[in-house]
XYZ file of C-alpha atoms in Angstrom:
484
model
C 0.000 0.000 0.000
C 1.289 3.562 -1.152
C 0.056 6.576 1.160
C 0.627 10.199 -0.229
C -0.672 13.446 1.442
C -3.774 15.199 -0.057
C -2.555 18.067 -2.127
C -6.047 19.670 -0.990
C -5.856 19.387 2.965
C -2.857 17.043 4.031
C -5.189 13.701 4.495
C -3.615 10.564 4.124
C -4.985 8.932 0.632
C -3.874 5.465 0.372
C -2.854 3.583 -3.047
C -3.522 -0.498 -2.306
C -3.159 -1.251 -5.731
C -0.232 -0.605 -8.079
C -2.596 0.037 -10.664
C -4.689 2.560 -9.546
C -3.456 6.285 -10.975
C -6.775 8.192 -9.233
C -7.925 8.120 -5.571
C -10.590 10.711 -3.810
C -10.023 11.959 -0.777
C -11.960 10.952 1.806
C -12.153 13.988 3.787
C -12.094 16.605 1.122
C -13.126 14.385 -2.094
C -9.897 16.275 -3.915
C -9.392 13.942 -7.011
C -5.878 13.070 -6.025
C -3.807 11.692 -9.102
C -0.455 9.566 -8.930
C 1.984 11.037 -11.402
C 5.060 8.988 -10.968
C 6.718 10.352 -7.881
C 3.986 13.410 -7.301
C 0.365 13.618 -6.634
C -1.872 16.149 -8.244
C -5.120 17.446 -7.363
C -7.533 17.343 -10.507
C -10.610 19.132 -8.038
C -13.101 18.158 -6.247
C -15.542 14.540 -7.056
C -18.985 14.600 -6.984
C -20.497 12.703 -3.821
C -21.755 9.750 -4.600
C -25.713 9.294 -4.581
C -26.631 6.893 -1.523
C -28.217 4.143 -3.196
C -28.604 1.899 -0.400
C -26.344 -1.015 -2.153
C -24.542 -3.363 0.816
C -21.434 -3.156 -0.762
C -19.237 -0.560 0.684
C -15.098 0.625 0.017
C -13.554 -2.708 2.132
C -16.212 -5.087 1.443
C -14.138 -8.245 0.808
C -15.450 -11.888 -0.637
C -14.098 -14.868 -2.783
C -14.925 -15.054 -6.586
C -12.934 -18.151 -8.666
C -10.693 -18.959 -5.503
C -9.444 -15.876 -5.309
C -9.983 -13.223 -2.666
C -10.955 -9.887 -3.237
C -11.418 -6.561 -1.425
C -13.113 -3.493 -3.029
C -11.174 -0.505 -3.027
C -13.267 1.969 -4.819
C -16.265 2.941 -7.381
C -18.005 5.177 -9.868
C -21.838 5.694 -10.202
C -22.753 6.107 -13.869
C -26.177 7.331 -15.259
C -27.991 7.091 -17.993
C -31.318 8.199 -20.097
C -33.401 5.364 -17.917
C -31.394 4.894 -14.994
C -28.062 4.676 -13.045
C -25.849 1.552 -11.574
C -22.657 1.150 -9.517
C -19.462 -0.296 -10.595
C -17.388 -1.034 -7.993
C -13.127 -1.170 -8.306
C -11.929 -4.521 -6.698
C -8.773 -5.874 -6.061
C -7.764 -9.613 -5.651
C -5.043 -10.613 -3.294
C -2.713 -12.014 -6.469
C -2.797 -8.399 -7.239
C -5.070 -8.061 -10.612
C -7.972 -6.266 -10.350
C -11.583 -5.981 -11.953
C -15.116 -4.744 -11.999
C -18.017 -5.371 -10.090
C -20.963 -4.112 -11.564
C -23.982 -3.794 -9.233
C -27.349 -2.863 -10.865
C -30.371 -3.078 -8.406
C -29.552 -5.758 -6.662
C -27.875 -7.762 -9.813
C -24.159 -8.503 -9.891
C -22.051 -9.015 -12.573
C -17.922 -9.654 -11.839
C -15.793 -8.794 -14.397
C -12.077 -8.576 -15.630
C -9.844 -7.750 -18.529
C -9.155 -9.660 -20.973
C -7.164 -9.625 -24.055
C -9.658 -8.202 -27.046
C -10.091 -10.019 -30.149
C -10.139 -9.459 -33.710
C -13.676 -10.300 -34.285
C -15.128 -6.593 -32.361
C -17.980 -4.624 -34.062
C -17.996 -0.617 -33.665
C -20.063 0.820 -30.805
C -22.482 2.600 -33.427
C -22.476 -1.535 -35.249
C -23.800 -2.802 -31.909
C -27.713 -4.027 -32.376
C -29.635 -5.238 -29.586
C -30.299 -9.015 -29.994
C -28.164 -9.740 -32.663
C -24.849 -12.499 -31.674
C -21.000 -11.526 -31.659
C -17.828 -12.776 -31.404
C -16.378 -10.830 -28.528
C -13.196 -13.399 -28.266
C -14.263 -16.552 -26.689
C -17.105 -17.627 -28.979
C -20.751 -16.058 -29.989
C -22.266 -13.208 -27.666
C -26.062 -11.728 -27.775
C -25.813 -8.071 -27.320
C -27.738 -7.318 -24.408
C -26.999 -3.722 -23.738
C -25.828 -0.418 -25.404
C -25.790 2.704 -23.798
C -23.834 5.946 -23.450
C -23.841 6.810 -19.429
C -22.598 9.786 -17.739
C -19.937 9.459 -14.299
C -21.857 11.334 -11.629
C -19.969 10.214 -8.647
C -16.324 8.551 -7.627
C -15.016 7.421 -4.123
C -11.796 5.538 -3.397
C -9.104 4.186 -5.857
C -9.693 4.075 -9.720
C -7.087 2.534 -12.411
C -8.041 5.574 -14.529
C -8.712 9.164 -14.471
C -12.426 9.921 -14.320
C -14.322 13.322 -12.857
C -17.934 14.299 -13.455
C -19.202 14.545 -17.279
C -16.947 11.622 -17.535
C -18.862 9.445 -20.407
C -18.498 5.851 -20.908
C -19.904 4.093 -24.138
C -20.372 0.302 -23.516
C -22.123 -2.858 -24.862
C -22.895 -5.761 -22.969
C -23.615 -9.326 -23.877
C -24.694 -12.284 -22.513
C -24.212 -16.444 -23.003
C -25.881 -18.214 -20.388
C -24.486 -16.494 -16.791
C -21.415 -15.312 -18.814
C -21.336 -11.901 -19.380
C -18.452 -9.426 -21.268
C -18.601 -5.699 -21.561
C -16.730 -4.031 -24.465
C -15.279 -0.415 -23.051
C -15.583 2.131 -26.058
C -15.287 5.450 -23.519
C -12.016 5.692 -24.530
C -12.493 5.121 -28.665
C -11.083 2.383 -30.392
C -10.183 -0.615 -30.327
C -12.407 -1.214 -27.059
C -11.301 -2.344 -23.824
C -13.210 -5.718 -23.189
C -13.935 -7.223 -19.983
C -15.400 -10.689 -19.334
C -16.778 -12.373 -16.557
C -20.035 -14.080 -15.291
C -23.348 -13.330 -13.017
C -22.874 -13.511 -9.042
C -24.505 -13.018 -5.997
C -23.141 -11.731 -2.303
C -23.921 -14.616 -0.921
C -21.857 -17.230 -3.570
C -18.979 -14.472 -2.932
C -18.779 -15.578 0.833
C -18.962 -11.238 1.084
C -18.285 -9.759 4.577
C -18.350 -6.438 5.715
C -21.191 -5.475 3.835
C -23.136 -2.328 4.968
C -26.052 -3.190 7.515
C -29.281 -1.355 8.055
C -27.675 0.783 11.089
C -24.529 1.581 9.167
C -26.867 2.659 6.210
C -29.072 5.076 8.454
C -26.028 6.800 10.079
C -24.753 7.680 6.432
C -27.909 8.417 4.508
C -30.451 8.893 7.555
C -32.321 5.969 6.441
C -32.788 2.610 6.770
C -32.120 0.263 3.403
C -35.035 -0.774 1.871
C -37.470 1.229 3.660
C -39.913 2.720 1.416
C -40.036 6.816 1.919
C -43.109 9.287 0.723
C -42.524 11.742 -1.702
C -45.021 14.556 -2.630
C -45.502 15.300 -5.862
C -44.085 18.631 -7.424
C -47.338 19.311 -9.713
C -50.486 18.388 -7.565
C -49.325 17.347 -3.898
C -50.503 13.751 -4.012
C -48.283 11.313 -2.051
C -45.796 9.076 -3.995
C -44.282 5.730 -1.591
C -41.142 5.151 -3.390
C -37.704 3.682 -2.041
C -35.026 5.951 -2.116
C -31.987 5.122 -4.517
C -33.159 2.177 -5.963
C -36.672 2.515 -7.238
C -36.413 6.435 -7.473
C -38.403 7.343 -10.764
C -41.672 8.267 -9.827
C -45.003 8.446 -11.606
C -47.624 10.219 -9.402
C -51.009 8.126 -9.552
C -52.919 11.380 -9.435
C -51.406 13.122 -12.695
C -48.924 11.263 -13.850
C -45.939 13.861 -13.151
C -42.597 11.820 -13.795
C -40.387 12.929 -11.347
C -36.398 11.430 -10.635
C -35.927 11.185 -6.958
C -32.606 9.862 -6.999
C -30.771 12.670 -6.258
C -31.061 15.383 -3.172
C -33.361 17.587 -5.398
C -35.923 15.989 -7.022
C -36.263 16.292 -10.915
C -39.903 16.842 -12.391
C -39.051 14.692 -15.742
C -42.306 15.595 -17.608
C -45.544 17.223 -16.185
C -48.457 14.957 -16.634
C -52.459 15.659 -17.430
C -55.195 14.907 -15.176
C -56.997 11.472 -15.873
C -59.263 8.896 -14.487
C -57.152 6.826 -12.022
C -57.264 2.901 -13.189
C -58.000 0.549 -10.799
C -55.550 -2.185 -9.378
C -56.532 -4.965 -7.353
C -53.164 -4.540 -5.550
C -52.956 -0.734 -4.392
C -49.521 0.894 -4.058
C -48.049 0.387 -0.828
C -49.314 -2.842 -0.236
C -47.383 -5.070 1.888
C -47.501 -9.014 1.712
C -45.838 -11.850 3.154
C -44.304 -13.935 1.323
C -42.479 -16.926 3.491
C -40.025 -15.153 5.729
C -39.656 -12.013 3.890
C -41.970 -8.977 3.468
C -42.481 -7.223 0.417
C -43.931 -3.576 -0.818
C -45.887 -3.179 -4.083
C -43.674 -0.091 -5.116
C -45.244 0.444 -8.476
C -47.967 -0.355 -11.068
C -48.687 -0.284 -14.771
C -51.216 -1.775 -17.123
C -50.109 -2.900 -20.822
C -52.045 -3.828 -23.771
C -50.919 -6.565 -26.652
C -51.436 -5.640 -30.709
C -54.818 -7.309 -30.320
C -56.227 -5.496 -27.731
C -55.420 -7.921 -24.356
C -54.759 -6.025 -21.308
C -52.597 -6.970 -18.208
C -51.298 -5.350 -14.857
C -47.932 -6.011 -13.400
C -46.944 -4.920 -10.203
C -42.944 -4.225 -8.601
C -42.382 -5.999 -5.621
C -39.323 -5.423 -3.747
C -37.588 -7.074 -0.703
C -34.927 -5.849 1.688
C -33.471 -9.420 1.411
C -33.995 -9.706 -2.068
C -33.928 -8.333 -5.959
C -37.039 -6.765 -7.530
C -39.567 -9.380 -8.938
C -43.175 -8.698 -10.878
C -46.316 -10.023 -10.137
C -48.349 -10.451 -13.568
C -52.085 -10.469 -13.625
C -53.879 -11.211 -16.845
C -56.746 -13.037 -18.272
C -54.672 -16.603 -17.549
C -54.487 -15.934 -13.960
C -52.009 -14.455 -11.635
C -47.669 -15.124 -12.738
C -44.803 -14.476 -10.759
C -42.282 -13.354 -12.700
C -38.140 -12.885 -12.428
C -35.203 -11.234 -14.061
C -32.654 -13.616 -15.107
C -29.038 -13.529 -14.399
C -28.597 -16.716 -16.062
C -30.003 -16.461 -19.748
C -31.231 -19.358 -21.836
C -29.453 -20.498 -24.859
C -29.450 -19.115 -27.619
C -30.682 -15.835 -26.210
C -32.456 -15.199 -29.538
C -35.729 -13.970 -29.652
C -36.385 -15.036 -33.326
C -35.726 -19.026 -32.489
C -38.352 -21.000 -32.465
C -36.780 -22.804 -29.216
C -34.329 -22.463 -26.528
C -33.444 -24.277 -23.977
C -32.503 -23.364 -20.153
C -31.649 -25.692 -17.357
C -31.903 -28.218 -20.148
C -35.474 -27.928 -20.283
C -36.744 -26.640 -24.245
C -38.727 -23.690 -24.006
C -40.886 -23.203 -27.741
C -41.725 -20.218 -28.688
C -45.726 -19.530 -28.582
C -46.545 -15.418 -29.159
C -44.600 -12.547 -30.656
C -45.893 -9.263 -30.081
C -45.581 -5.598 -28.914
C -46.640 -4.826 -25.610
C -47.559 -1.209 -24.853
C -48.113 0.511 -21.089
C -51.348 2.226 -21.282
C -50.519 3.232 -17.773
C -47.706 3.401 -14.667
C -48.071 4.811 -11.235
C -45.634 4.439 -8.360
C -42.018 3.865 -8.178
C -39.686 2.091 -10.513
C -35.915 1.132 -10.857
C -36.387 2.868 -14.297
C -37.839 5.223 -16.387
C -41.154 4.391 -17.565
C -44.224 6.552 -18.967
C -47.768 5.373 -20.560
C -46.904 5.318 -24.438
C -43.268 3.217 -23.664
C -43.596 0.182 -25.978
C -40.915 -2.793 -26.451
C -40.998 -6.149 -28.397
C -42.131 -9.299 -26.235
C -41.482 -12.907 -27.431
C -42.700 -15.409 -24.804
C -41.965 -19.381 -24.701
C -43.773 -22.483 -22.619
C -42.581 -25.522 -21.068
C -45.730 -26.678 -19.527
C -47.188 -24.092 -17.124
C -43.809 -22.339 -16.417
C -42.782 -19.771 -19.942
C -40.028 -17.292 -20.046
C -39.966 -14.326 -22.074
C -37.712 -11.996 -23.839
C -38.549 -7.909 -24.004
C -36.194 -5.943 -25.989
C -35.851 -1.981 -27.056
C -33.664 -0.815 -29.311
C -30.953 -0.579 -26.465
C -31.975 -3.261 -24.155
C -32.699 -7.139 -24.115
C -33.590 -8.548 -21.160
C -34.932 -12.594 -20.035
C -37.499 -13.280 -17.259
C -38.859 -16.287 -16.470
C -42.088 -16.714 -14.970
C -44.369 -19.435 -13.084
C -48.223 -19.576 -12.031
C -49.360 -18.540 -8.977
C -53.013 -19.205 -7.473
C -55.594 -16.713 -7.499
C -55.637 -17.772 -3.141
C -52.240 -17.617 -2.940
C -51.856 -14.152 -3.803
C -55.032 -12.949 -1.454
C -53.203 -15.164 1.432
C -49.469 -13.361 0.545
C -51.533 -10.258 0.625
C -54.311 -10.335 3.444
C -56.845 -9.718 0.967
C -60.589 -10.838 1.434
C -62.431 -13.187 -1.255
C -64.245 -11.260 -3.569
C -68.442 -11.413 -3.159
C -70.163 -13.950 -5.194
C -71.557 -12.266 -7.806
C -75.597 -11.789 -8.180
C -77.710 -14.198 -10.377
C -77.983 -12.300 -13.578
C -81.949 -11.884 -15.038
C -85.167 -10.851 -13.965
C -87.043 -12.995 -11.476
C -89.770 -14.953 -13.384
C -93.314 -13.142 -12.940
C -96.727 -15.865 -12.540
C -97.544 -15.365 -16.345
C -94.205 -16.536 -17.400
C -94.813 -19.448 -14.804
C -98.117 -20.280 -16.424
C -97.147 -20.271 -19.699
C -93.839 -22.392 -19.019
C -96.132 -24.876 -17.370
C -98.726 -25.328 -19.885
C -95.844 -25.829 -22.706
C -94.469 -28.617 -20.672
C -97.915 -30.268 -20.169
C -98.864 -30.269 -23.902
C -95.452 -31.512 -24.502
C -96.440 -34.625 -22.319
C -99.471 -35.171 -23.373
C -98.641 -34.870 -27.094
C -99.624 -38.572 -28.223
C -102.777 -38.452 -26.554
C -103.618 -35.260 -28.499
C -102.607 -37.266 -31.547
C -104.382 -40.507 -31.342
C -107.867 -39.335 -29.536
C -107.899 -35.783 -29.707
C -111.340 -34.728 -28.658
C -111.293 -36.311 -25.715
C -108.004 -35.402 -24.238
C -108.459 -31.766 -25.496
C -111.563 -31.082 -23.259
C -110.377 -32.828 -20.363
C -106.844 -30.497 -20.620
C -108.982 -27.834 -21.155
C -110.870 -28.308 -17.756
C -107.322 -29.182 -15.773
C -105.257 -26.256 -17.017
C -108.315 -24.033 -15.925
C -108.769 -25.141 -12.863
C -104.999 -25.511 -11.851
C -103.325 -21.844 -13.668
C -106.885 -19.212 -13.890
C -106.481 -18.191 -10.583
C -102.636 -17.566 -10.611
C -102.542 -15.730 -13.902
C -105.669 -13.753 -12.411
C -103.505 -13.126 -8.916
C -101.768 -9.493 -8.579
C -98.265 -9.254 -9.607
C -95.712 -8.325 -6.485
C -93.617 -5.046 -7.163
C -90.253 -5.518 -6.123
C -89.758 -2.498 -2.794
């Protein structure tokens, strides 16, 4: 470890890693830079926005037998959100990337870059490349913006910073190719992981998190709207961007002033049979409907889905449609191929065919989200079945992502919940009047007595006559009750 003094204030800013030419100070957040035997001071970094993430500078855990500490990290946003990457350093010396995107994790280091590479503006959303180590689907392309820095960084990086990457995904691999600095790309490879896997220790708890930020992870906070007042439960620095239920302001809430995005009109409120805010319990852990929005096929179908989120856990969607109620997760591990034009793919080595291709269109969205979303938002859906279980595949222009999703009964959900059964629904028609009861009568009896009729008709007629009389005159001559 190399320690220099802050050319700012005189802190101590420590170097662990031989690689790293950038710190910020702790105390001052001077952007200290190591210039062979000097330090300079580049100015102040932006403070990073308190997202609420567990990982912290010093978290340490074990990815591919190798330990690892993380030593620093930039936030980066973009059009439809932000994520972390964090700076880690493994105990052989290397280093690499830990990206960190609402509770996803991808770990990630450099490799040597191929000949194969497309140019950033040649990247296209679902289509496969050769990053180096065999065929890729481009999963993401997007040009973000640095908005925040603390600790060590192998380059030098301030705000405006921009990095231009694509991402793409085989199975839980996962490579990033780096244009921010032009070309030929840096490219970074790596696979999906969780905290857990990673063995990770000194990861931020909730009374850590409310002595820096002044609130507790995962609890969900109320914002007012900035147009009309109404109250918006969101969860600060995670699902941030805000759709007010009563006028459908979009508002960004993840930073210290919040950002109308786009006044909205006043309209009739749809109706949810989950209402934001609602909490249900589901097994040990308790989970907040954060938002809401209702979509709409090419031919007309409509469904809600509803964001659930978990201090123990990643976001996941409940889905209710026509079919019945579908629980429904992002995954880190993606089928293969991760084409949404097969006809077939296959994940856990199950075979998943392909059953409906259309657009799906939100026709409304109210509540909190961990992205941007208004009514009007469309993207491309291709959905597959394996029995009652199906995944799906939504893509944009810029973004491909795979969810799989299984039934869940109607009960279930009103148990999770605390909701009451729904009232059995009146008997539909009028009540039937003594007229009607007459009549119906007298066309069953001449339906009985039919062969009679036939055979010796002037006999039976009379004495039907003289029965029907006797048994229906005086209820067809009775007053009829009005209903009160």
């Amino acid at each position: 470890m190399q320690t220099v003094s802050c050319p700012s204030c005189g802190a101590p800013v420590s170097y662990r890693s031989h690689a790293s030419v950038l710190a910020v100070c702790e105390y001052c957040r001077a952007t200290v830079v190591k210039e062979l035997d000097a330090v300079r001071d580049l100015g102040k970094m932006s403070e990073v926005l308190e997202d609420y993430s567990r990982i912290q500078i010093g978290t340490a855990g074990v990815h591919g037998g190798r330990g690892f500490t993380v030593v620093g990290r930039i936030q980066l946003r973009y059009d439809a959100g932000m994520w972390n990457e964090w700076y880690v350093l493994f105990d052989d010396g290397l280093d690499g990337w830990l990206g960190d995107v609402s509770g996803q994790y991808v770990m990630t280091t450099k490799r040597e870059l191929g000949t194969g590479w497309p140019a950033f503006e040649a990247v296209r959303v679902t289509h496969q490349y050769d990053v180096g180590f065999g065929p890729y689907v481009a999963s993401d392309k997007r040009v973000a913006r640095c908005t925040g820095g603390q600790g060590e960084l192998p380059f030098r990086v301030g705000e405006g910073w921009e990095a231009r990457v694509a991402d793409f995904r085989r199975g839980p691999s996962f490579a990033t190719l780096d244009y921010s600095d032009g070309t030929p790309p840096l490219l970074y490879a790596g696979t999906a992981v969780t905290l857990e896997e990673m063995k990770c220790q000194l990861l931020r708890d909730d009374e850590q998190i409310k002595a820096s930020a002044g609130k507790y992870r995962g609890k969900v906070d109320v914002l007012q709207c900035r147009s009309c007042g109404a109250s918006i439960r969101y969860l600060p620095g995670l699902a941030a961007n805000c759709v007010c239920p009563a006028c459908s302001t979009r508002m960004d809430a993840s930073s210290p002033t919040v950002e109308v995005l786009l006044k909205g009109e006043e309209h009739e409120r749809v109706q949810f049979t989950l209402s934001l805010g609602s909490v249900a319990k589901i097994g040990a852990q308790t989970y907040h409907v954060l938002g809401a929005m209702r979509r709409q096929d090419d031919e007309g179908e409509t469904w809600d889905e509803y964001l659930l989120y978990s201090t123990q856990g990643p976001f996941f969607w409940l889905v209710e449609s026509s079919e019945g109620w579908f629980r429904s997760q992002v995954l880190d591990a993606w089928p293969a191929p991760a084409l949404p034009a097969m006809p077939a793919v296959q994940l856990d080595g199950v075979e998943y065919k392909r059953t409906w291709v259309y657009q799906a269109r939100v026709l409304y969205a109210a509540g909190a989200f961990n992205w941007r979303v208004k009514a009007g938002d469309t993207v491309q859906v291709a959905e597959y079945e394996h029995g009652q279980n199906g995944l799906a595949a939504e893509h944009t222009p810029d973004e491909l992502t795979w969810s799989r999703s299984s039934p869940v009964a109607e009960d279930q959900v009103r148990t999770w919940f605390g909701l009451a059964k729904p009232a059995a629904k009146a008997a539909a028609g009028k009540s039937l009047t003594n007229s009607d009861i007459a009549w119906r009568a007298l066309l069953w009896i001449l339906g009985l007595n039919f062969i009679p009729l036939v055979f010796n008709f002037t006999a039976t007629i009379f004495l039907l006559a003289a029965g029907l009389a006797a048994l229906f005159l005086p209820m067809m001559l009775a007053p009829e009750k009005k209903k009160s």
